[in-house]
Coordinates of C-alpha atoms in Angstrom, one line a residue:
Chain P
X1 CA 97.3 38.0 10.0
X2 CA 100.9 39.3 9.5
X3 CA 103.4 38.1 11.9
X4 CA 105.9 40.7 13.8
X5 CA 109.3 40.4 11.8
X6 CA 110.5 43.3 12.7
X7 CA 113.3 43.4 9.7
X8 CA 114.1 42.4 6.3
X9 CA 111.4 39.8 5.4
X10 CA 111.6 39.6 1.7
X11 CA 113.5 37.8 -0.6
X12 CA 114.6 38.3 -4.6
X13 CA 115.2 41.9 -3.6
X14 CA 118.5 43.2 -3.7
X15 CA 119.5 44.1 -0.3
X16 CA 120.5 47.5 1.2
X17 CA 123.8 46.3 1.1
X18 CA 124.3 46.4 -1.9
X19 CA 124.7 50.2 -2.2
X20 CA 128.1 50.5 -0.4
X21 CA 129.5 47.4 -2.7
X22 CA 130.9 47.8 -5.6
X23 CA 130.5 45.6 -8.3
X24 CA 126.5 45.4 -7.1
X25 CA 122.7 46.5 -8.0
X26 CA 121.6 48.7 -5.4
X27 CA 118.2 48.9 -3.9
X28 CA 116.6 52.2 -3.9
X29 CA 114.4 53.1 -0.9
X30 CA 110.8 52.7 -2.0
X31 CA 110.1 55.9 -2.1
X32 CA 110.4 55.9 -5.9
X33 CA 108.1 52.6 -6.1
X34 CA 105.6 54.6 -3.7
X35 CA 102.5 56.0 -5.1
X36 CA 102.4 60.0 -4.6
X37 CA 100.1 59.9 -1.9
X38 CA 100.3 61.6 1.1
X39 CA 100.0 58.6 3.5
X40 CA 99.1 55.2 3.0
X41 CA 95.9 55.1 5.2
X42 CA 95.3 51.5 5.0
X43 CA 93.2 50.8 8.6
X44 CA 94.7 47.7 10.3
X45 CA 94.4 46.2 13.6
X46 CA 97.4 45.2 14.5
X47 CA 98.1 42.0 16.4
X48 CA 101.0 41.3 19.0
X49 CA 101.9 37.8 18.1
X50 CA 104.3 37.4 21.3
X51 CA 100.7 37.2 23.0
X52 CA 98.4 36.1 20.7
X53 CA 100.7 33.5 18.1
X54 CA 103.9 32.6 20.3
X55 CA 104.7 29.9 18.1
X56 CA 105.2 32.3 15.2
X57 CA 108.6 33.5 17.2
X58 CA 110.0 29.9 17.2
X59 CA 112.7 28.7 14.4
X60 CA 111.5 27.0 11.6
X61 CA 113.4 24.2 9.7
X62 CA 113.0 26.9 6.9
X63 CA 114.3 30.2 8.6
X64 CA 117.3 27.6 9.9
X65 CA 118.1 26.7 6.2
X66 CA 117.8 30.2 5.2
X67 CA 120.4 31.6 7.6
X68 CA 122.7 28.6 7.1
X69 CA 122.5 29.5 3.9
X70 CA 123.4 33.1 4.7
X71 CA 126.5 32.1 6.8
X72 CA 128.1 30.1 4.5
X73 CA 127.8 32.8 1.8
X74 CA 129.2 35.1 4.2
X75 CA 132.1 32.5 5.2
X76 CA 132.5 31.2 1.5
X77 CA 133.5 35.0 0.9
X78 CA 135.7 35.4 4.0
X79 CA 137.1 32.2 3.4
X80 CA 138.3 33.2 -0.3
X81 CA 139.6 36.5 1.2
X82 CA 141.8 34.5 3.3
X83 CA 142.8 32.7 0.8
X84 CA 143.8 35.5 -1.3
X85 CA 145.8 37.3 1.3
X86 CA 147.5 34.3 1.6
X87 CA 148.5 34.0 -1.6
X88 CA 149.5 37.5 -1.8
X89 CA 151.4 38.0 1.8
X90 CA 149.4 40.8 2.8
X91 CA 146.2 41.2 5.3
X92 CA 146.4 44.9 5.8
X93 CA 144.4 45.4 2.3
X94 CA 141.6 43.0 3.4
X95 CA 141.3 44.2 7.2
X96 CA 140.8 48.1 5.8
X97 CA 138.5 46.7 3.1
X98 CA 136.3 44.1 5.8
X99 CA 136.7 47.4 8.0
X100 CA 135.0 49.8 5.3
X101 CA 132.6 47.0 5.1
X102 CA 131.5 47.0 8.6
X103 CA 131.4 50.9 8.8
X104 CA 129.4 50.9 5.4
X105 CA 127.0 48.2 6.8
X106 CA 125.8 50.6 9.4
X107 CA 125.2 53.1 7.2
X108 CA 123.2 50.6 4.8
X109 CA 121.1 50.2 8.0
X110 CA 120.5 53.3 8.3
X111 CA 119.3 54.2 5.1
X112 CA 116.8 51.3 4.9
X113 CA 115.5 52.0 8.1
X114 CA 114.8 55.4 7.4
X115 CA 112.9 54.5 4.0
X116 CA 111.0 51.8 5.6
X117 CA 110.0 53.6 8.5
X118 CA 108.9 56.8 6.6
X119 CA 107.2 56.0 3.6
X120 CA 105.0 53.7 1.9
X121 CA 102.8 51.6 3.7
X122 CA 100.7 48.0 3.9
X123 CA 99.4 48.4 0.5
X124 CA 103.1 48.9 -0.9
X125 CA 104.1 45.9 -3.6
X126 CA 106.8 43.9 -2.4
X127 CA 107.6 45.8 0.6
X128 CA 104.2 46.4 2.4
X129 CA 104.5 43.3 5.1
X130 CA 107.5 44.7 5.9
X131 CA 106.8 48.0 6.6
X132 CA 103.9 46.8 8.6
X133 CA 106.2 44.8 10.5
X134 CA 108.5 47.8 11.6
X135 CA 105.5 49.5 12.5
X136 CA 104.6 46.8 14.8
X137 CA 108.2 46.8 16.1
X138 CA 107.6 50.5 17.1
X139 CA 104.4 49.3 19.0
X140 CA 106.4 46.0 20.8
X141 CA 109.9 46.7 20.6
X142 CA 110.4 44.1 23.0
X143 CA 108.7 41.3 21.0
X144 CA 111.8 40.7 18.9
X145 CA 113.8 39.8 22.1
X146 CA 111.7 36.8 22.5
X147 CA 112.0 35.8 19.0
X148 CA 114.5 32.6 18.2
X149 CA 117.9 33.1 16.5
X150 CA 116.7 31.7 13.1
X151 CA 113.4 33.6 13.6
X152 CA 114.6 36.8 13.9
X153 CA 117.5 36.7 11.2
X154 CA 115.9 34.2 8.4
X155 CA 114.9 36.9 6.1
X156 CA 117.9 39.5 6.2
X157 CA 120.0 35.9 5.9
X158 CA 117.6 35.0 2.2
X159 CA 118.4 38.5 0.8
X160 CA 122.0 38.2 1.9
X161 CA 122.4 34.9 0.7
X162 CA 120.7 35.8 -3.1
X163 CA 122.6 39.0 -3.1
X164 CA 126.5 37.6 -2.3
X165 CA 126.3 35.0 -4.9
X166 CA 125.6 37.5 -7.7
X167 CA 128.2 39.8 -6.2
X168 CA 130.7 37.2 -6.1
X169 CA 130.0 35.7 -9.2
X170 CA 130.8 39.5 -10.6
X171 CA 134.3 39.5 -8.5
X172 CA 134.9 36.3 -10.3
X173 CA 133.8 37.2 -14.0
X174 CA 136.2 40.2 -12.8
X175 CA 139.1 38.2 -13.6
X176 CA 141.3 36.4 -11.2
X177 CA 139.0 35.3 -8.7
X178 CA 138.6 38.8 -7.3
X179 CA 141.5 40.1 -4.5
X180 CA 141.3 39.6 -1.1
X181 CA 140.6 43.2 -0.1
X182 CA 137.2 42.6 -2.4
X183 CA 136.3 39.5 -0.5
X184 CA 136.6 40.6 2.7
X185 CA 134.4 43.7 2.2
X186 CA 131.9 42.1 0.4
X187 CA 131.9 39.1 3.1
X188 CA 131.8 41.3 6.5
X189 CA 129.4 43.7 5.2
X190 CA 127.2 41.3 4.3
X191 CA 127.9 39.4 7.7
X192 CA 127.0 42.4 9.5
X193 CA 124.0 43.6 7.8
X194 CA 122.4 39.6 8.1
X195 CA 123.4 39.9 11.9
X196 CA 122.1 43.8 12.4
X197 CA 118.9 42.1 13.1
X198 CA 120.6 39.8 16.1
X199 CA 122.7 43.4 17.0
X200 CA 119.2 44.8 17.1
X201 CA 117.9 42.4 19.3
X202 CA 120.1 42.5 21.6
X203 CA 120.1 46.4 22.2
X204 CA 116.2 45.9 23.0
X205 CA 117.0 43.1 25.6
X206 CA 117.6 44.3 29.0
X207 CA 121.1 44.6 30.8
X208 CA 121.3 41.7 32.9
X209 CA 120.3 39.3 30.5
X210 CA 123.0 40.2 27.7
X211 CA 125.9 38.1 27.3
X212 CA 128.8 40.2 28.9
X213 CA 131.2 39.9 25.7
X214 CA 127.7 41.6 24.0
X215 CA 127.2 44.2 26.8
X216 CA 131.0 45.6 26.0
X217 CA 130.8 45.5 22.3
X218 CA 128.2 47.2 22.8
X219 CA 129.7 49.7 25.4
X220 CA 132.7 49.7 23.6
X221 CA 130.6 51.4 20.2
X222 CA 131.3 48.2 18.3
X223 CA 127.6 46.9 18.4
X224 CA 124.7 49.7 18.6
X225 CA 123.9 50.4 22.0
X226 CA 120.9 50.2 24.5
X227 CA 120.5 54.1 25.0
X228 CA 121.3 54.8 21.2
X229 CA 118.7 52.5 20.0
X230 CA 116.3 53.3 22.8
X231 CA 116.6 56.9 21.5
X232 CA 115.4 55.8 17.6
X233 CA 112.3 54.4 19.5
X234 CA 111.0 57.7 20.7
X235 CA 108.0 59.7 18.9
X236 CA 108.3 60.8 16.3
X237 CA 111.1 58.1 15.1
X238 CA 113.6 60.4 13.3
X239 CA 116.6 59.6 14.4
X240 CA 119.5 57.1 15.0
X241 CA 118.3 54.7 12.5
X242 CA 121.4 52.8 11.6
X243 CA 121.8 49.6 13.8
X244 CA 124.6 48.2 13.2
X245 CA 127.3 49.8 15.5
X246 CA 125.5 53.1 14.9
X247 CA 128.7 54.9 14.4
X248 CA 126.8 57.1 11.5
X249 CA 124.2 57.8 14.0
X250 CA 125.7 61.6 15.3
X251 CA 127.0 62.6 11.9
X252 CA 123.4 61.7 10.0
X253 CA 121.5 63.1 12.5
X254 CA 123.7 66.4 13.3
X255 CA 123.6 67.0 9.9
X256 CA 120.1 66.3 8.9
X257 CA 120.8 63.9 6.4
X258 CA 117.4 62.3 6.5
X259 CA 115.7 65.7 7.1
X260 CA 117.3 66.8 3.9
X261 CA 116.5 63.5 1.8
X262 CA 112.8 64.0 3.3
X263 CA 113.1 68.0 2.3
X264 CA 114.1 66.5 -1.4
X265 CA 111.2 63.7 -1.1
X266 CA 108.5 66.3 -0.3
X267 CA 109.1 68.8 -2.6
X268 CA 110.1 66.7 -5.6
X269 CA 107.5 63.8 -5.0
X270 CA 105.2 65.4 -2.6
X271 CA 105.3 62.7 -0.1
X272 CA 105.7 63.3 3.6
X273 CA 107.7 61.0 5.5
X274 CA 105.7 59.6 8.1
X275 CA 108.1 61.0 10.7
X276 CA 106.8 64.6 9.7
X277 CA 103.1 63.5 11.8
X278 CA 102.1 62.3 15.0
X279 CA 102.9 58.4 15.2
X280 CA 99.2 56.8 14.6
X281 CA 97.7 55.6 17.6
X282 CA 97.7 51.7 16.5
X283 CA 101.3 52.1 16.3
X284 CA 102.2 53.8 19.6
X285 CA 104.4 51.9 22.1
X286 CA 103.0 49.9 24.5
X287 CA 105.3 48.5 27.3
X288 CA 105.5 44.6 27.5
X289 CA 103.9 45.6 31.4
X290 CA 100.7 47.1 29.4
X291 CA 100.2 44.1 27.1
X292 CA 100.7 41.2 28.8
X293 CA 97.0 40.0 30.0
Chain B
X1 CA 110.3 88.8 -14.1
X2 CA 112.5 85.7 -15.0
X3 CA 115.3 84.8 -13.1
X4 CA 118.1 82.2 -13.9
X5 CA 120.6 80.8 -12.2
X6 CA 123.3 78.6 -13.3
X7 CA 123.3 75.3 -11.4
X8 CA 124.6 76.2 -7.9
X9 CA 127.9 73.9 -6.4
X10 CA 127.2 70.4 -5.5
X11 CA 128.7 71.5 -1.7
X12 CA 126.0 73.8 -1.3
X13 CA 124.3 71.3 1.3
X14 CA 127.5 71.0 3.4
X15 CA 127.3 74.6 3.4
X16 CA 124.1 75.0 5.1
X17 CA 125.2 75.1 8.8
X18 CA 127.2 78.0 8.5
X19 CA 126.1 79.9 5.1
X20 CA 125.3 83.2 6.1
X21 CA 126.0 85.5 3.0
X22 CA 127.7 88.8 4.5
X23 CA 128.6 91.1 2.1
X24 CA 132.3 92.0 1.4
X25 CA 132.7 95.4 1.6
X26 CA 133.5 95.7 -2.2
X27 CA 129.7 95.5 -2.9
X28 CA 128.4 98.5 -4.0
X29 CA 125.8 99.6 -1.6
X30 CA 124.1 102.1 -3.6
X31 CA 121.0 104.1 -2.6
X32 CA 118.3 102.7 -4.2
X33 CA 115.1 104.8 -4.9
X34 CA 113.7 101.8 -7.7
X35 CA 114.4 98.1 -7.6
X36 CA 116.7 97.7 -10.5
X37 CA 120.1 96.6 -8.6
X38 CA 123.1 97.2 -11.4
X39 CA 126.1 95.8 -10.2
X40 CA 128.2 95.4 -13.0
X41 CA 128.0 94.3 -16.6
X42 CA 125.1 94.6 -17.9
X43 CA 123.8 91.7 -20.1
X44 CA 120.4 92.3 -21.6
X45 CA 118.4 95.5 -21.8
X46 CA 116.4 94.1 -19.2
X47 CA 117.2 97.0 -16.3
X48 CA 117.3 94.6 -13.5
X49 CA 119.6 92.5 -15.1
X50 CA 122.8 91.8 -13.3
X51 CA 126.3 90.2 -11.9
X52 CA 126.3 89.4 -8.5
X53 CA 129.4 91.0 -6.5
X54 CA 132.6 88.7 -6.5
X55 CA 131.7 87.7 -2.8
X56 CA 129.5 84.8 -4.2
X57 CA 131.7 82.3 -6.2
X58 CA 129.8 79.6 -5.3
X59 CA 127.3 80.4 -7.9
X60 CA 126.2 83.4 -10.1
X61 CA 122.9 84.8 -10.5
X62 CA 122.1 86.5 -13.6
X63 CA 118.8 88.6 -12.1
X64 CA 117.9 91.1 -9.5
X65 CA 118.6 90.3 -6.2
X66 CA 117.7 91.7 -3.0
X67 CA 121.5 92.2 -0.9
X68 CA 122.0 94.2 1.7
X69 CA 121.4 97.8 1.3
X70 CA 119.2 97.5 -1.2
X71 CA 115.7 98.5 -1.0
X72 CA 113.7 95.7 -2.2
X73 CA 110.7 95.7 -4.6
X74 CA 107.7 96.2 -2.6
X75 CA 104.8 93.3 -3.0
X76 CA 101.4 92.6 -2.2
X77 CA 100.1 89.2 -1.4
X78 CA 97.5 87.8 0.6
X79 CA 98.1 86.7 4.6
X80 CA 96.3 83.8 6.4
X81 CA 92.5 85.9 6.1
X82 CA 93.1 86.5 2.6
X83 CA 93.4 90.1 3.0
X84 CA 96.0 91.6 0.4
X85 CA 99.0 92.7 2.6
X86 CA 101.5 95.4 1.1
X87 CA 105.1 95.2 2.3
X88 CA 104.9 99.2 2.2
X89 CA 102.1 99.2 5.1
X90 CA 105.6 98.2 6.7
X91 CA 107.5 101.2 6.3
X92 CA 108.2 103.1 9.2
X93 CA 109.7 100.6 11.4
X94 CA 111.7 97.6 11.0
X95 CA 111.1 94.4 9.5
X96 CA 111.3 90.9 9.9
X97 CA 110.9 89.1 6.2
X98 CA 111.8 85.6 6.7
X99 CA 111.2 83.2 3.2
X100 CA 110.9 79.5 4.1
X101 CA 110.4 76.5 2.3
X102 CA 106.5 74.9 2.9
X103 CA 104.4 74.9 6.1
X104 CA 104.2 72.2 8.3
X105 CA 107.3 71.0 7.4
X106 CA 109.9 70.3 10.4
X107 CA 112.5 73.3 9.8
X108 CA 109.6 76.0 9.2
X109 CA 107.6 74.7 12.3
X110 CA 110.6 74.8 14.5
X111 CA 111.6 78.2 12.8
X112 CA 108.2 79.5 13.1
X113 CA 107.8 78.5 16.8
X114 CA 111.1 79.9 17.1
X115 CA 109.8 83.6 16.0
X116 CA 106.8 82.8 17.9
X117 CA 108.7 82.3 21.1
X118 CA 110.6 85.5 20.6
X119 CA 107.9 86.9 19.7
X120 CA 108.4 89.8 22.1
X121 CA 111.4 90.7 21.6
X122 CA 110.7 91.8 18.6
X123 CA 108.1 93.5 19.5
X124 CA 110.1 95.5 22.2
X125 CA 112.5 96.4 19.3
X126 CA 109.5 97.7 17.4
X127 CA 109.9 95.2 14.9
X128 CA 107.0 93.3 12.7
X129 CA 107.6 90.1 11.6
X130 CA 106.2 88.4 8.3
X131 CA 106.9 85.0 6.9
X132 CA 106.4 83.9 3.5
X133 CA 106.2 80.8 1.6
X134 CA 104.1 79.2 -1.6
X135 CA 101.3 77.9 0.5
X136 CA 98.2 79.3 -0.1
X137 CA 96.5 81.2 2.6
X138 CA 94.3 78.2 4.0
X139 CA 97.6 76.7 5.0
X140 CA 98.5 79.4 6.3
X141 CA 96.2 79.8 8.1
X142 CA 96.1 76.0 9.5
X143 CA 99.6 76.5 9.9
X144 CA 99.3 79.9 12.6
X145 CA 96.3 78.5 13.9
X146 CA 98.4 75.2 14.8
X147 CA 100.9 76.6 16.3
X148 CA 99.5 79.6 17.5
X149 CA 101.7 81.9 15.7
X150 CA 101.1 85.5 16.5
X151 CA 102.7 87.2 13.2
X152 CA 101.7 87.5 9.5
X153 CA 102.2 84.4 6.9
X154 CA 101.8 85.5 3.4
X155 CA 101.3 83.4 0.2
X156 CA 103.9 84.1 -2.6
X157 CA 101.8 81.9 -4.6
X158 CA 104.1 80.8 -7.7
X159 CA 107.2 82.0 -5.9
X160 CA 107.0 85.0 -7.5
X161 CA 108.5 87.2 -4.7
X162 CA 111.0 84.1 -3.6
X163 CA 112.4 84.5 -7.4
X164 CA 112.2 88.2 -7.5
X165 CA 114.1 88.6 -4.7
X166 CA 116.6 85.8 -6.0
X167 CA 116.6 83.9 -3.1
X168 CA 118.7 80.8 -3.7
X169 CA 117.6 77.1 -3.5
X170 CA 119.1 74.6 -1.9
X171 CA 120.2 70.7 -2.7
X172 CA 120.4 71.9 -6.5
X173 CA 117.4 73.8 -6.6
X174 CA 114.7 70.9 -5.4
X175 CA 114.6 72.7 -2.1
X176 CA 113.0 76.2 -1.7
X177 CA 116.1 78.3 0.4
X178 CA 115.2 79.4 3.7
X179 CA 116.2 83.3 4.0
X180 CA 115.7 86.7 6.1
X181 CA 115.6 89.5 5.8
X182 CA 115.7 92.3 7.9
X183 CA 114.7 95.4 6.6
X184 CA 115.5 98.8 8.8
X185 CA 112.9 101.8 9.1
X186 CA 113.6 102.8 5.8
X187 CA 112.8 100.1 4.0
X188 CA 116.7 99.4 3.9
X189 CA 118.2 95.7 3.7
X190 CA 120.8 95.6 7.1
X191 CA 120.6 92.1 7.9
X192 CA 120.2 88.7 4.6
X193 CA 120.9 85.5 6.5
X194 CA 120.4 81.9 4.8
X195 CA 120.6 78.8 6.6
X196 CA 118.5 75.9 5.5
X197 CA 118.8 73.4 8.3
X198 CA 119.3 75.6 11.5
X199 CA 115.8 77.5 11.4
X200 CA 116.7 78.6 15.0
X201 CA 119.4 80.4 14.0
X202 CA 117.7 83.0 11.9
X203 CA 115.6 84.6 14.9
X204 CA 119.1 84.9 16.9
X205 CA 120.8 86.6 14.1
X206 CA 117.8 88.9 13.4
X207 CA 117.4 89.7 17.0
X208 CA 120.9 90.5 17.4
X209 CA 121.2 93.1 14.6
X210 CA 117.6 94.4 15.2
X211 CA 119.1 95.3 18.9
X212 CA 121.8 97.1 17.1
X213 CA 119.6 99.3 14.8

């Protein structure tokens, strides 16, 4: 039995992230590790753990350490940017840079999100539980509301936390202890991909129930919205993929970014994109009305 | 017949929303009675050898190339039954060729539907509609039967015709282009529009020049 993370489970992988940083390995999508095959049509029965395993939503000692972990990566990184600017008198250079960060996060979200959502399947090395997982999602979006803090964000928080060390260690074999500007993008876009998963969250959770500070960000376009995510969960899941303010969301899907990149995939690899089909019926939504017994 | 084409410019993709190829009035439009199209220098003894006009800088083709006013090389390939198809049975009235990249694929479905919807129209300007891609004829005819599309599908198996005609590719070649022709009563190129990611927009365009023939 697989439980419903919706995101980001695996560890020792080099995140998403990485692709917008820059002294970085980046993590392709999988469809290069995919086999060629059309579809992965691996028969499951999927399970809804917020009825059937409730205690699989709760915080573990483990998933706290793991995002605690994750934080202080993220703040060990700010913190040196601070530092640096300090030294040097100027902040503008690390606010564009932690800026760029935040806007490249969200398109880092997007990008994974597509690939996981479209290709590869159960059976896929490394990333099969995962993709099952956002399967899942698609069938109970409104499990991962119910799912504890250090629940929901444990795993983006491992891969963060295994990927900023590397990348700082690289700043710092850079010469000079790297420069503020580098800090502070490589901190807040790692902060904001570990917490796209809390962003996430909180544009499944209903209106009246959202912190108001949340409810303006997320009004305001700084955290994805309600209606933009709510539009990513409609058959045949092809569009606004990128969660974490979803400011790439119009641009990608006005110009067909993904369609394109699936175009590419098909006729290089011959894989269709599971966007491309009707969803399968054990993945179609049910509302949390339907399921509960 | 070969065809080569140096590698196209990396901005090709941006240029898909808007990259309909209209051709500057310094083309030669000559009247064609065979399918060699000479526009310039020659570079092999190979007759259909040639330079595209200057309106292209974006890339250069060295091979024929159907443009408008040309009369383009007649084919036969097989339709969704199997049954050979000439694109001279065609002349006579006007004529619909749209090329697109693979069936079932989201632009040629919504492209597809999009000739199917309008299907009438065409028909009330007398015109016949034909698309064709690589997929063999079983696809094809999946494909029709699907989506209930009224018109003819052929199979360019091996992209034969695609290449003959010198239709370009997209996203550095991986991507089959997605181009239309519209052909007058006389076998005559009026109307070559190519837009990869706006299928919809090649049944406005050939509607609107078909209403002007």
């Amino acid at each position: 039995m697989y439980t419903l993370t919706p995101y980001f489970r695996f560890s020792r992988v080099p995140r998403h992230h990485h692709r917008p940083c820059r002294a970085t390995i980046s993590t392709h999508p999988p469809t290069v590790a995919a086999p060629p095959r059309l579809d992965d049509v691996t028969r499951m029965s999927p399970t809804n753990v917020a009825i059937h395993d409730p205690s699989s939503l709760r915080s573990t000692w483990s998933h706290r350490a793991w995002v605690a972990t994750g934080f202080a990566s993220v703040f060990s990184s700010l913190a040196k940017s601070v530092a640096a600017a300090a030294d040097s008198g100027s902040a503008v250079e690390p606010l564009l840079a932690a800026y760029v960060g935040y806007i490249l996060a969200d398109l880092g979200t997007g990008i994974y999100h597509w690939a996981i959502d479209n290709y590869g399947g159960p059976s896929t090395p490394v990333f099969g539980s995962q993709i099952e997982a956002f399967q899942g999602h698609h069938r109970w979006p409104w499990t991962i509301t119910r799912r504890q803090f250090a629940n929901n964000l444990h795993a983006l928080a491992r891969s963060v936390a295994l990927a900023v060390l590397p990348i700082e260690a690289l700043l710092y074999a850079g010469g000079g202890g790297g420069d503020a500007a580098s800090h502070a993008f490589v901190g807040t876009c790692a902060g904001c991909v570990m917490l796209s998963q809390q962003f996430h969250a909180w544009a499944h959770e209903k209106r009246s129930r959202l912190p108001a500070a949340v409810a303006a960000l997320q009004e305001a376009g700084v955290l994805v919205s309600r209606p933009m995510h709510a539009a990513h969960h409609r058959e045949p899941y092809n569009t606004n993929y990128c969660i974490v303010s979803g400011v790439w969301n119009a641009a990608l899907d006005r110009w067909k970014v993904f369609e394109a990149a699936e175009m590419f995939i098909f006729f290089r690899f011959g894989v269709r994109p599971r966007s491309w089909g009707e969803t399968r019926p054990e993945w179609r939504e049910e509302t949390e009305a339907a399921t509960k017994p | 017949m070969a065809c080569t084409s140096l590698p196209k410019h990396p901005l090709t993709f941006f240029r898909a929303p808007n990259p309909r190829i209209p051709l500057s009035a310094a083309t030669p439009t000559l009247p064609m009675a065979t399918h060699s199209q000479i526009y310039g220098l020659r570079l092999s003894t190979n007759t259909t050898s040639s330079l595209p006009p200057p309106s292209f800088p974006q890339r250069m083709l060295i091979c024929s190339k159907v443009s408008k006013g040309d009369v383009p090389p007649s084919f036969t390939l097989k339709d969704q039954e199997g049954k050979n198809v000439a694109l001279s049975k065609y002349k006579g009235k006007p004529v619909v060729v749209y090329f697109y990249p693979a069936d079932e694929t989201p632009g040629c479905t919504k492209e597809a539907c999009a000739f199917r919807d309008s299907y009438e129209k065409f028909k009330k300007a007398g015109a016949e509609v034909i698309g064709i891609s690589g997929d063999d004829p079983s696809s094809h005819k999946a494909f029709a039967t699907k989506y209930r599309l009224p018109f003819t599908l052929l199979s360019d198996e091996g992209n034969k015709v695609r290449k003959q005609w010198g239709i370009p590719g997209d996203l550095f070649g991986t991507l089959p282009g997605r181009q239309t022709y519209v052909l007058d009563r006389k076998g005559v190129v009026q109307l070559v529009y190519n837009n990869q990611f706006q299928p919809e927009k090649h049944v406005e365009e050939t509607l609107k020049l078909l209403q002007s023939l």
